[in-house]
Coordinates of C-alpha atoms in Angstrom, one line a residue:
Chain R
M1 CA -67.2 192.9 215.9
D2 CA -65.6 196.5 216.0
G3 CA -66.5 199.4 218.4
L4 CA -68.9 200.7 215.8
G5 CA -71.4 198.1 215.9
A6 CA -70.5 196.8 212.5
S7 CA -69.4 193.3 211.7
H8 CA -67.2 192.1 208.9
C9 CA -67.5 188.8 206.9
Y10 CA -65.0 187.8 204.4
L11 CA -65.7 186.6 201.0
R12 CA -63.2 184.9 198.8
G13 CA -63.5 185.8 195.1
P14 CA -62.7 183.6 192.0
S15 CA -59.2 184.8 192.3
D16 CA -58.7 184.1 196.0
S17 CA -58.8 187.6 196.6
L18 CA -60.1 188.7 199.9
T19 CA -62.9 190.9 199.9
V20 CA -64.3 192.6 203.1
V21 CA -67.9 192.9 203.2
E22 CA -69.0 195.1 206.2
H23 CA -72.6 194.9 207.0
C24 CA -74.5 196.3 209.9
D25 CA -76.1 194.4 212.7
K26 CA -79.3 195.9 212.0
K27 CA -82.2 193.5 211.5
L28 CA -83.3 193.2 208.0
E29 CA -86.4 195.1 207.4
T30 CA -89.2 192.9 205.8
S31 CA -90.1 195.8 203.5
P32 CA -90.3 194.4 199.7
I33 CA -88.5 197.5 198.4
L34 CA -85.9 197.0 201.0
F35 CA -85.4 193.2 200.3
V36 CA -85.3 194.2 196.5
N37 CA -82.4 196.5 197.2
Y38 CA -80.6 193.9 199.1
I39 CA -81.0 191.4 196.3
F40 CA -79.9 193.9 193.8
G41 CA -76.8 195.0 195.8
F42 CA -76.1 191.3 196.0
L43 CA -76.3 190.7 192.4
L44 CA -74.2 193.7 191.6
L45 CA -71.5 192.3 193.9
L46 CA -71.7 188.9 192.4
R47 CA -71.4 190.5 188.9
T48 CA -68.1 192.3 189.9
L49 CA -66.8 189.2 191.6
L50 CA -67.3 187.1 188.4
V51 CA -66.1 189.5 185.8
F52 CA -63.2 190.5 188.3
Q53 CA -59.7 190.0 186.6
P54 CA -56.8 190.4 188.6
M55 CA -54.6 193.2 187.1
P56 CA -51.6 191.3 185.2
K57 CA -48.5 191.7 187.2
K58 CA -46.5 194.2 185.3
E59 CA -43.0 192.5 184.9
S60 CA -40.0 195.1 185.5
P61 CA -37.4 194.3 183.2
K62 CA -34.8 192.0 184.6
L63 CA -32.2 194.4 186.1
V64 CA -28.9 194.4 184.0
I65 CA -25.9 195.6 186.2
P66 CA -23.4 197.4 184.0
K67 CA -19.9 196.3 184.8
H68 CA -18.4 199.6 184.3
M69 CA -20.3 202.8 185.0
A70 CA -19.1 206.3 184.6
V71 CA -20.4 209.4 186.1
V72 CA -19.7 212.7 184.4
F73 CA -20.5 216.2 186.1
T74 CA -21.0 219.0 183.6
D75 CA -21.8 221.4 186.3
D76 CA -19.4 222.2 189.0
A77 CA -22.1 223.1 191.3
H78 CA -23.1 219.3 191.6
V79 CA -19.6 218.0 192.5
Y80 CA -20.4 216.7 196.1
L81 CA -18.0 214.4 197.9
S82 CA -21.2 213.0 199.6
C83 CA -22.6 212.0 196.2
L84 CA -19.5 210.1 195.2
I85 CA -19.7 208.1 198.6
D86 CA -23.2 207.3 197.9
I87 CA -22.7 206.3 194.4
I88 CA -19.6 204.3 195.5
A89 CA -21.6 202.4 198.3
H90 CA -24.6 201.7 196.0
S91 CA -22.2 200.5 193.1
V92 CA -20.7 198.0 195.8
F93 CA -24.3 196.8 196.9
Y94 CA -25.1 196.1 193.3
G95 CA -22.1 194.5 192.2
I96 CA -20.6 197.2 189.7
E97 CA -17.2 196.2 188.9
K98 CA -15.6 199.5 188.0
L99 CA -16.6 203.1 188.4
T100 CA -15.0 206.1 186.7
F101 CA -15.7 209.8 187.8
F102 CA -15.0 212.5 185.7
D103 CA -15.4 216.4 185.9
P104 CA -13.7 218.7 183.3
W105 CA -12.4 221.2 186.2
C106 CA -10.6 218.3 187.7
I107 CA -12.2 219.1 191.2
L108 CA -12.4 215.4 192.0
E109 CA -8.6 214.8 190.7
S110 CA -7.6 217.7 193.3
R111 CA -9.6 216.1 195.9
K112 CA -8.8 212.3 195.5
Y113 CA -7.0 211.9 198.9
E114 CA -9.8 213.4 200.7
I115 CA -12.1 211.1 198.9
I116 CA -10.0 208.0 199.5
A117 CA -9.9 209.1 203.2
E118 CA -13.8 209.6 203.5
L119 CA -14.2 206.2 201.8
R120 CA -12.1 204.5 204.4
K121 CA -13.9 206.2 207.0
F122 CA -17.5 204.9 205.6
F123 CA -16.3 201.5 205.1
E124 CA -14.5 200.8 208.4
S125 CA -18.2 200.3 210.0
R126 CA -19.0 197.9 207.1
P127 CA -16.2 195.4 207.2
N128 CA -18.1 192.8 205.1
Q129 CA -18.5 195.0 202.2
R130 CA -16.4 194.5 199.0
R131 CA -13.3 196.0 198.8
I132 CA -12.9 199.4 197.1
L133 CA -9.5 200.0 195.2
F134 CA -8.3 203.2 193.5
N135 CA -6.3 202.7 190.3
E136 CA -2.7 202.8 192.1
E137 CA -3.6 200.2 194.5
S138 CA -3.3 196.6 193.8
D139 CA -5.7 194.0 195.3
G140 CA -2.9 191.4 195.8
E141 CA -5.3 188.5 195.3
A142 CA -8.6 187.8 192.9
T143 CA -11.1 189.5 195.1
K144 CA -14.0 191.1 193.4
A145 CA -13.0 194.5 194.6
L146 CA -14.9 197.6 193.2
R147 CA -12.1 199.7 191.2
V148 CA -12.6 203.4 191.1
T149 CA -11.0 205.9 188.8
I150 CA -11.1 209.5 188.8
L151 CA -10.4 211.5 185.7
G152 CA -10.0 215.2 184.5
S153 CA -9.7 217.3 181.4
N154 CA -6.2 216.1 181.0
D155 CA -7.5 212.6 180.3
G156 CA -9.8 213.4 177.5
R157 CA -8.4 213.8 174.0
A158 CA -5.0 214.2 175.9
S159 CA -4.9 210.5 176.7
L160 CA -5.3 209.8 173.0
V161 CA -2.2 212.1 172.3
R162 CA -0.3 210.3 174.9
A163 CA -1.1 207.1 173.2
C164 CA -0.2 208.1 169.7
K165 CA 3.1 209.5 171.0
Q166 CA 4.0 206.0 172.4
L167 CA 2.6 204.4 169.3
C168 CA 4.3 206.7 166.8
H169 CA 7.7 204.6 167.6
S170 CA 6.4 201.3 166.9
T171 CA 7.5 199.1 164.2
E172 CA 4.1 197.7 164.0
E173 CA 0.8 199.2 162.3
V174 CA -1.4 201.2 164.9
S175 CA -4.4 199.2 165.6
I176 CA -7.6 199.6 167.7
A177 CA -6.2 196.8 170.2
S178 CA -2.9 198.9 170.5
V179 CA -4.7 202.1 171.5
Y180 CA -7.0 200.3 173.9
E181 CA -3.9 198.9 175.5
K182 CA -2.1 202.2 176.0
L183 CA -5.3 203.8 177.3
A184 CA -5.7 200.8 179.7
T185 CA -2.4 201.6 181.2
E186 CA -3.8 204.8 182.5
H187 CA -7.2 203.0 183.6
I188 CA -9.2 204.4 180.9
Q189 CA -11.7 201.9 179.8
D190 CA -15.0 201.8 178.0
P191 CA -17.8 202.4 180.5
D192 CA -21.0 200.5 179.6
F193 CA -23.2 203.1 181.1
L194 CA -22.5 206.8 181.5
L195 CA -24.5 209.1 183.9
K196 CA -24.3 212.8 183.1
V197 CA -25.2 215.2 185.8
G198 CA -25.9 218.8 185.0
N199 CA -27.8 220.7 182.3
L200 CA -25.2 220.7 179.7
N201 CA -25.9 218.2 177.0
S202 CA -22.2 217.7 176.3
L203 CA -19.9 214.9 177.2
A204 CA -17.4 217.9 178.6
G205 CA -14.4 216.4 177.2
Y206 CA -14.7 212.7 178.7
P207 CA -12.1 210.5 177.1
P208 CA -13.8 210.2 173.6
W209 CA -12.2 206.9 172.5
N210 CA -14.1 204.9 175.2
L211 CA -17.6 206.1 174.5
R212 CA -18.0 204.0 171.3
I213 CA -21.2 202.1 172.6
T214 CA -21.7 203.7 176.1
E215 CA -25.4 203.9 176.9
L216 CA -25.9 207.6 178.2
L217 CA -28.4 208.9 180.6
S218 CA -28.6 212.6 181.4
I219 CA -30.0 214.0 184.6
S220 CA -30.0 217.8 185.4
S221 CA -29.4 217.1 189.4
F222 CA -29.9 214.4 191.8
E223 CA -33.1 214.8 193.6
V224 CA -31.3 215.6 196.8
Q225 CA -28.4 218.0 195.7
N226 CA -25.7 216.5 197.8
R227 CA -27.0 212.9 197.9
V228 CA -27.8 210.0 195.8
Q229 CA -30.9 208.2 197.1
D230 CA -30.9 204.3 196.9
Y231 CA -34.3 204.3 195.0
E232 CA -32.9 207.1 192.6
F233 CA -29.6 204.8 191.8
L234 CA -32.0 202.0 191.3
R235 CA -33.9 203.8 188.8
F236 CA -30.5 204.6 186.8
L237 CA -29.9 201.1 186.8
Q238 CA -33.5 200.3 185.4
A239 CA -33.1 202.8 182.7
Y240 CA -29.7 201.1 181.6
S241 CA -31.5 197.8 181.9
S242 CA -34.2 198.9 179.6
R243 CA -31.9 199.8 176.6
D244 CA -31.5 197.9 173.5
R245 CA -27.7 197.6 173.0
R246 CA -27.6 196.5 169.2
I247 CA -24.0 197.3 168.2
G248 CA -24.5 198.1 164.6
K249 CA -26.8 195.1 163.9
Chain T
M1 CA -39.9 221.9 140.2
D2 CA -42.9 221.4 142.6
E3 CA -42.5 223.4 146.0
F4 CA -43.2 221.6 148.9
H5 CA -45.2 222.8 151.8
G6 CA -46.1 221.7 155.1
S7 CA -48.3 222.7 158.2
I8 CA -47.4 224.0 161.7
D9 CA -48.8 220.7 163.2
G10 CA -45.7 218.8 162.3
E11 CA -47.0 217.4 159.1
E12 CA -44.6 219.2 157.1
G13 CA -41.9 216.6 155.7
R14 CA -44.5 213.9 155.0
I15 CA -42.5 211.3 153.5
D16 CA -44.7 210.8 150.3
D17 CA -44.3 214.3 149.4
I18 CA -40.5 214.2 149.2
K19 CA -38.7 213.7 145.9
P20 CA -35.8 211.2 146.1
E21 CA -33.3 213.4 143.8
W22 CA -30.6 215.1 145.6
F23 CA -31.4 218.7 144.8
S24 CA -35.1 219.0 144.8
N25 CA -35.5 222.2 146.4
H26 CA -37.4 220.9 149.6
H27 CA -38.4 224.4 151.1
I28 CA -39.1 224.9 154.8
P29 CA -42.7 225.1 155.7
W30 CA -44.6 228.5 155.6
W31 CA -43.9 229.1 159.2
G32 CA -40.3 228.4 158.7
C33 CA -39.1 231.8 157.7
M34 CA -40.7 233.1 161.0
A35 CA -39.0 230.3 162.9
K36 CA -35.6 231.1 161.3
R37 CA -35.9 234.7 162.1
W38 CA -36.8 234.0 165.6
L39 CA -33.8 231.7 165.7
Q40 CA -31.4 234.5 164.3
L41 CA -32.6 236.9 166.8
N42 CA -31.9 234.4 169.8
G43 CA -28.3 234.0 168.8
A44 CA -26.1 232.1 166.5
L45 CA -27.2 229.2 164.5
P46 CA -25.0 226.1 164.4
K47 CA -22.7 226.1 161.4
H48 CA -21.6 222.3 161.4
V49 CA -24.6 219.8 162.3
A50 CA -23.9 215.9 162.3
F51 CA -26.7 213.6 162.2
I52 CA -26.9 210.0 163.1
M53 CA -29.9 208.9 161.0
D54 CA -31.2 206.1 163.1
G55 CA -34.6 204.5 162.6
N56 CA -35.0 203.6 159.0
R57 CA -35.7 199.7 159.9
R58 CA -38.1 200.4 162.7
F59 CA -40.0 203.0 160.0
A60 CA -40.2 200.0 157.7
R61 CA -41.6 197.9 160.2
N62 CA -44.1 200.3 161.6
H63 CA -45.5 200.7 158.1
N64 CA -45.3 197.0 157.4
Y65 CA -43.0 197.4 154.2
E66 CA -41.9 194.2 152.5
T67 CA -38.4 194.7 153.2
V68 CA -36.1 197.4 155.5
I69 CA -34.6 198.6 152.3
E70 CA -37.8 200.6 151.8
G71 CA -37.2 202.0 155.1
H72 CA -33.7 203.0 154.0
S73 CA -34.8 204.5 150.7
Q74 CA -37.4 206.5 152.8
G75 CA -34.3 207.7 154.7
F76 CA -32.5 208.7 151.8
A77 CA -35.4 211.0 150.8
K78 CA -35.4 212.4 154.3
L79 CA -31.6 213.3 153.8
T80 CA -32.2 215.2 150.7
Q81 CA -34.8 217.2 152.5
V82 CA -32.9 218.1 155.7
L83 CA -29.8 219.1 153.6
D84 CA -32.2 221.8 151.8
W85 CA -33.6 222.7 155.2
C86 CA -30.0 223.0 156.7
R87 CA -29.2 225.2 153.5
E88 CA -32.0 227.4 154.3
L89 CA -30.8 227.7 157.9
N90 CA -27.4 228.8 156.8
V91 CA -25.8 225.5 158.0
R92 CA -22.6 225.4 156.2
E93 CA -21.6 221.9 156.9
V94 CA -23.4 218.6 157.5
T95 CA -22.1 215.2 158.3
V96 CA -24.3 212.2 158.3
Y97 CA -23.6 208.8 159.4
A98 CA -24.6 206.6 156.5
F99 CA -23.0 203.2 156.9
S100 CA -21.0 202.0 160.1
I101 CA -18.3 199.3 159.8
E102 CA -20.2 197.6 162.5
N103 CA -23.1 197.4 160.0
F104 CA -21.3 195.0 158.0
K105 CA -22.8 192.5 160.6
R106 CA -26.1 192.7 159.2
S107 CA -27.6 190.2 156.7
N108 CA -26.1 189.9 153.3
D109 CA -29.5 190.9 151.8
E110 CA -29.6 194.1 153.4
I111 CA -26.1 195.1 152.9
S112 CA -26.1 194.3 149.3
S113 CA -29.2 196.2 149.0
L114 CA -27.9 199.1 150.9
M115 CA -24.6 199.1 148.6
E116 CA -26.9 199.1 145.6
M117 CA -28.9 202.0 146.7
A118 CA -25.7 203.9 147.6
E119 CA -24.3 203.4 144.0
K120 CA -27.6 204.5 142.4
K121 CA -27.6 207.5 144.7
F122 CA -24.1 208.6 143.8
E123 CA -24.6 208.1 140.1
L124 CA -27.7 210.3 140.4
L125 CA -25.6 212.9 142.2
L126 CA -23.2 212.9 139.4
E127 CA -26.0 213.4 136.9
E128 CA -26.9 216.4 139.0
R129 CA -23.7 218.1 138.3
P130 CA -25.2 221.4 137.1
A131 CA -26.7 221.6 140.3
L132 CA -23.7 220.7 142.3
A133 CA -22.0 223.4 140.5
E134 CA -24.7 225.8 141.1
H135 CA -25.0 225.3 144.7
Q136 CA -21.1 224.9 145.1
I137 CA -21.6 221.9 147.6
H138 CA -18.4 220.1 148.2
F139 CA -19.1 216.5 148.9
R140 CA -16.7 214.5 151.1
F141 CA -16.8 211.0 152.1
F142 CA -15.3 209.8 155.4
G143 CA -14.6 206.4 156.4
N144 CA -12.3 203.2 155.5
L145 CA -13.3 203.4 152.0
A146 CA -11.1 200.7 151.0
L147 CA -13.8 198.1 152.4
L148 CA -16.3 199.2 149.9
S149 CA -16.7 197.9 146.5
I150 CA -14.3 199.2 143.7
K151 CA -17.3 200.6 141.9
L152 CA -18.5 202.5 144.9
Q153 CA -14.9 203.7 145.5
K154 CA -14.6 205.1 142.1
L155 CA -18.0 207.0 142.3
I156 CA -17.0 208.4 145.6
A157 CA -13.7 209.4 144.0
E158 CA -15.2 211.2 141.0
I159 CA -17.7 213.0 143.2
E160 CA -14.9 214.3 145.7
L161 CA -12.8 215.3 142.6
F162 CA -15.6 217.1 140.9
T163 CA -16.4 219.0 143.9
K164 CA -13.1 219.6 145.7
D165 CA -13.1 223.3 144.9
F166 CA -16.7 224.1 145.8
D167 CA -16.8 225.9 149.1
Q168 CA -20.4 227.5 149.7
G169 CA -21.3 224.3 151.6
F170 CA -20.0 220.8 152.8
V171 CA -21.9 217.7 152.8
N172 CA -19.7 214.8 154.6
I173 CA -21.1 211.5 154.3
C174 CA -19.7 208.8 156.7
L175 CA -19.5 205.2 155.0
A176 CA -17.8 202.3 156.0
Y177 CA -16.8 204.5 159.0
T178 CA -16.2 204.1 162.7
S179 CA -14.6 206.9 164.9
Q180 CA -12.0 204.5 166.2
D181 CA -11.2 203.5 162.8
E182 CA -10.6 206.8 161.8
I183 CA -8.3 207.7 164.8
V184 CA -6.3 204.6 164.1
R185 CA -5.9 205.7 160.5
A186 CA -4.7 209.2 161.8
M187 CA -2.2 207.8 164.2
E188 CA -1.0 205.2 161.4
Y189 CA -0.5 208.4 159.6
I190 CA 1.4 210.0 162.2
R191 CA 3.6 206.9 162.9
K192 CA 4.7 206.8 158.9
G193 CA 5.4 210.7 159.3
V194 CA 7.7 209.8 162.1
K195 CA 9.3 206.9 160.4
L196 CA 10.1 209.4 157.4
N197 CA 11.2 211.9 159.7
L198 CA 8.7 214.3 158.6
I199 CA 7.6 214.8 162.2
E200 CA 9.0 214.0 165.6
E201 CA 7.3 212.6 168.9
N202 CA 7.2 216.3 170.1
D203 CA 5.0 217.6 167.5
V204 CA 2.2 215.1 168.2
N205 CA -0.6 216.9 169.9
E206 CA -4.3 217.6 169.6
W207 CA -4.1 219.6 166.9
L208 CA -2.0 217.3 164.7
I209 CA -4.3 214.4 165.2
S210 CA -7.3 216.7 164.2
K211 CA -5.4 217.3 161.0
C212 CA -4.9 213.8 160.3
L213 CA -8.7 212.7 160.8
D214 CA -11.1 212.6 157.9
T215 CA -12.5 215.7 159.2
K216 CA -9.1 217.6 158.9
N217 CA -10.5 220.4 156.9
S218 CA -14.0 220.5 158.5
M219 CA -15.4 223.1 161.0
D220 CA -15.8 222.1 164.6
I221 CA -19.0 220.2 165.2
D222 CA -21.6 222.5 166.7
L223 CA -24.5 220.0 167.0
L224 CA -24.9 216.4 167.1
I225 CA -28.4 215.1 166.4
R226 CA -29.4 211.4 167.0
T227 CA -32.9 210.3 166.1
S228 CA -35.0 207.2 167.1
G229 CA -34.4 207.6 170.9
E230 CA -31.2 205.7 171.4
Q231 CA -28.9 207.6 173.7
R232 CA -25.4 206.6 172.6
I233 CA -22.9 207.6 170.0
S234 CA -22.2 204.5 168.4
D235 CA -18.5 205.1 167.5
F236 CA -19.5 208.4 165.4
L237 CA -17.1 211.2 165.6
L238 CA -16.0 210.7 169.2
W239 CA -12.9 212.9 169.0
Q240 CA -15.0 215.6 167.2
C241 CA -18.0 215.5 169.4
S242 CA -16.1 215.3 172.8
N243 CA -17.6 218.7 173.8
C244 CA -20.3 219.6 171.4
Y245 CA -24.0 219.8 171.9
I246 CA -25.7 216.6 171.5
H247 CA -29.4 216.2 171.1
F248 CA -31.4 213.1 171.3
D249 CA -34.9 212.9 169.5
E250 CA -37.4 210.0 169.7
V251 CA -38.6 210.5 166.1
L252 CA -37.6 208.1 163.6
W253 CA -35.1 209.4 160.8
P254 CA -37.8 209.2 157.9
D255 CA -40.3 211.0 160.2
F256 CA -37.9 213.8 161.1
T257 CA -39.7 217.2 160.4
F258 CA -38.9 220.8 160.3
K259 CA -40.2 221.1 163.7
N260 CA -37.5 218.7 165.1
I261 CA -34.8 220.5 163.5
F262 CA -36.1 223.9 164.8
E263 CA -36.4 222.3 168.4
A264 CA -32.7 221.0 168.1
F265 CA -31.3 224.3 166.9
R266 CA -33.2 226.0 169.7
A267 CA -31.8 223.6 172.4
F268 CA -28.4 224.3 171.0
Q269 CA -28.8 228.1 171.2
K270 CA -29.8 227.8 175.0
K271 CA -26.4 225.9 175.8
R272 CA -24.3 227.5 173.2
R273 CA -22.2 229.9 175.8
P274 CA -21.6 227.4 178.7
I275 CA -20.4 224.9 176.0
Q276 CA -18.1 227.6 174.4
R277 CA -16.8 228.5 177.8
L278 CA -16.0 224.7 178.5
S279 CA -14.5 224.3 174.9
S280 CA -12.0 227.1 175.7
M281 CA -11.0 225.7 178.9
L282 CA -10.5 222.4 177.3
E283 CA -8.7 223.6 174.2
E284 CA -5.2 222.7 173.8
K285 CA -2.8 225.7 173.4
V286 CA -0.6 225.2 170.4
C287 CA 2.3 227.6 169.1
D288 CA 2.3 228.7 165.8
E289 CA 5.8 227.3 165.5
K290 CA 4.4 223.5 165.8
T291 CA 1.9 224.1 163.2
A292 CA 4.3 225.6 160.7
K293 CA 6.7 222.6 161.2
A294 CA 3.7 219.9 160.8
Q295 CA 2.8 221.6 157.2
K296 CA 5.3 219.6 155.2
F297 CA 4.0 216.4 156.8
L298 CA 0.2 217.4 156.2
K299 CA 1.0 218.2 152.6
W300 CA 2.6 214.9 152.2
M301 CA -0.6 213.0 153.7
E302 CA -3.1 215.1 151.6
D303 CA -1.1 214.4 148.4
D304 CA -0.9 210.7 149.2
R305 CA -4.6 210.5 149.7
L306 CA -5.5 212.5 146.4
N307 CA -3.0 210.4 144.6
R308 CA -4.7 207.2 145.8
M309 CA -8.0 208.6 144.5
I310 CA -6.8 209.6 141.3
S311 CA -5.0 206.3 140.8
L312 CA -8.3 204.5 141.4
L313 CA -10.1 206.6 138.7
E314 CA -7.5 205.6 136.3
E315 CA -7.7 202.0 136.9
K316 CA -9.6 200.1 134.4

């Protein structure tokens, strides 16, 4: 009994769902009309329970984690260090193996050591997290480190020019594999998923060779300008998971 | 020839109303002239538009066609209509992704039907020589054409050679094409050029690679449109589109209407200036001396390509 003088009784419906029926302590009136009302109400409730079908659980698609995710900033106003740290932290959590960041103004490239220092501070208090390595660093052992690459405008078409300059002296014919090999030495690889941040619907000079079958997702900005919330990052992964990667078939 | 008119509710471009010939003069809908004027008042229109014509098979399934090839047939009809619309909108160059090297993974039935359809359409194009000459449209074919049948290669060579001096408009059809294959072919030409001492390693730059790609004589791409809702580039013009405006549309290619193209052009106009600023920043500065030095190599490469086409046609 609650303080209002009403009591509760519980009915288990056909699907074992619980329904709370509140009724008054008030004595049942013996008036025939009121009695009919009660019977009518009871019949209505019974009908509702009998036809009640629980809403089928909407199955969310299985989360597919991209092995390599790229983030491209097409608006220099969105390039925040805190966003990078958040994305790296979420990637560690979800098991992404490689992250590439790109902006055509080379803002991130110019602040690389600042980024590394901030990351070290952030992960000092989280010793059990996966290691994070930047390209120049070697992991020494076969650990599942998250590898982070920061690229700028000099890594776009220019990376293919550098590859061509090396391959033009080869005695063997140029092949797709040989170009991949040259780009890999600069840590430029195909991202499975590319998140483009900014209002410009352009790839802003991101290394073109590697976007062959990359799934693209555009957002104008993060919900909080200088942070990437965990639910937001999950939404990005869900969007990626829902894509149908047919590859020509 | 019947004129085609549509309605403002997006019903223009109904697939049953489209004639499948290359030059059927599909006019823009009645409100299209106002739309064109409005676009012109709001800035420059794109001069080179590329299309990934995706969605033919889904269109066939949605309409319960017996085979997916009927969807491709509708897709071709839509292509001819969109080419007419682009001409009306003063688009000077159109590049379309007709068949990827990756598409060879599809069933043998579908591939052979597609190749048969391509042969018929190119034979039809050659029958429309007067219209080609009247419109002065230069048809070019990009891709690893050696992967196609000899019959198709000959048809392609004949079309390219017949139209090579036309310069009022350009239609580039990508067949047996992937961008990575195109880039590799360009780099292989450069490697041979170095071997023949026509060029040196120092001559290799973005400009030279651009001049060795299939799109060597094309304008820069302003706008890439992909239909069917997929959001990826699928190995299409990766180098050329590295900083163009990319527009994804949910509509399936055979359902593409004038309203869709209008919206894409309008979206392009809104972002044209920031993209141009970014392009200027990204553009490699190449001195005239380097470009002059590479001319001999580029001429050798073009002669090699033309001679191959001519030899192919002379083969029995």
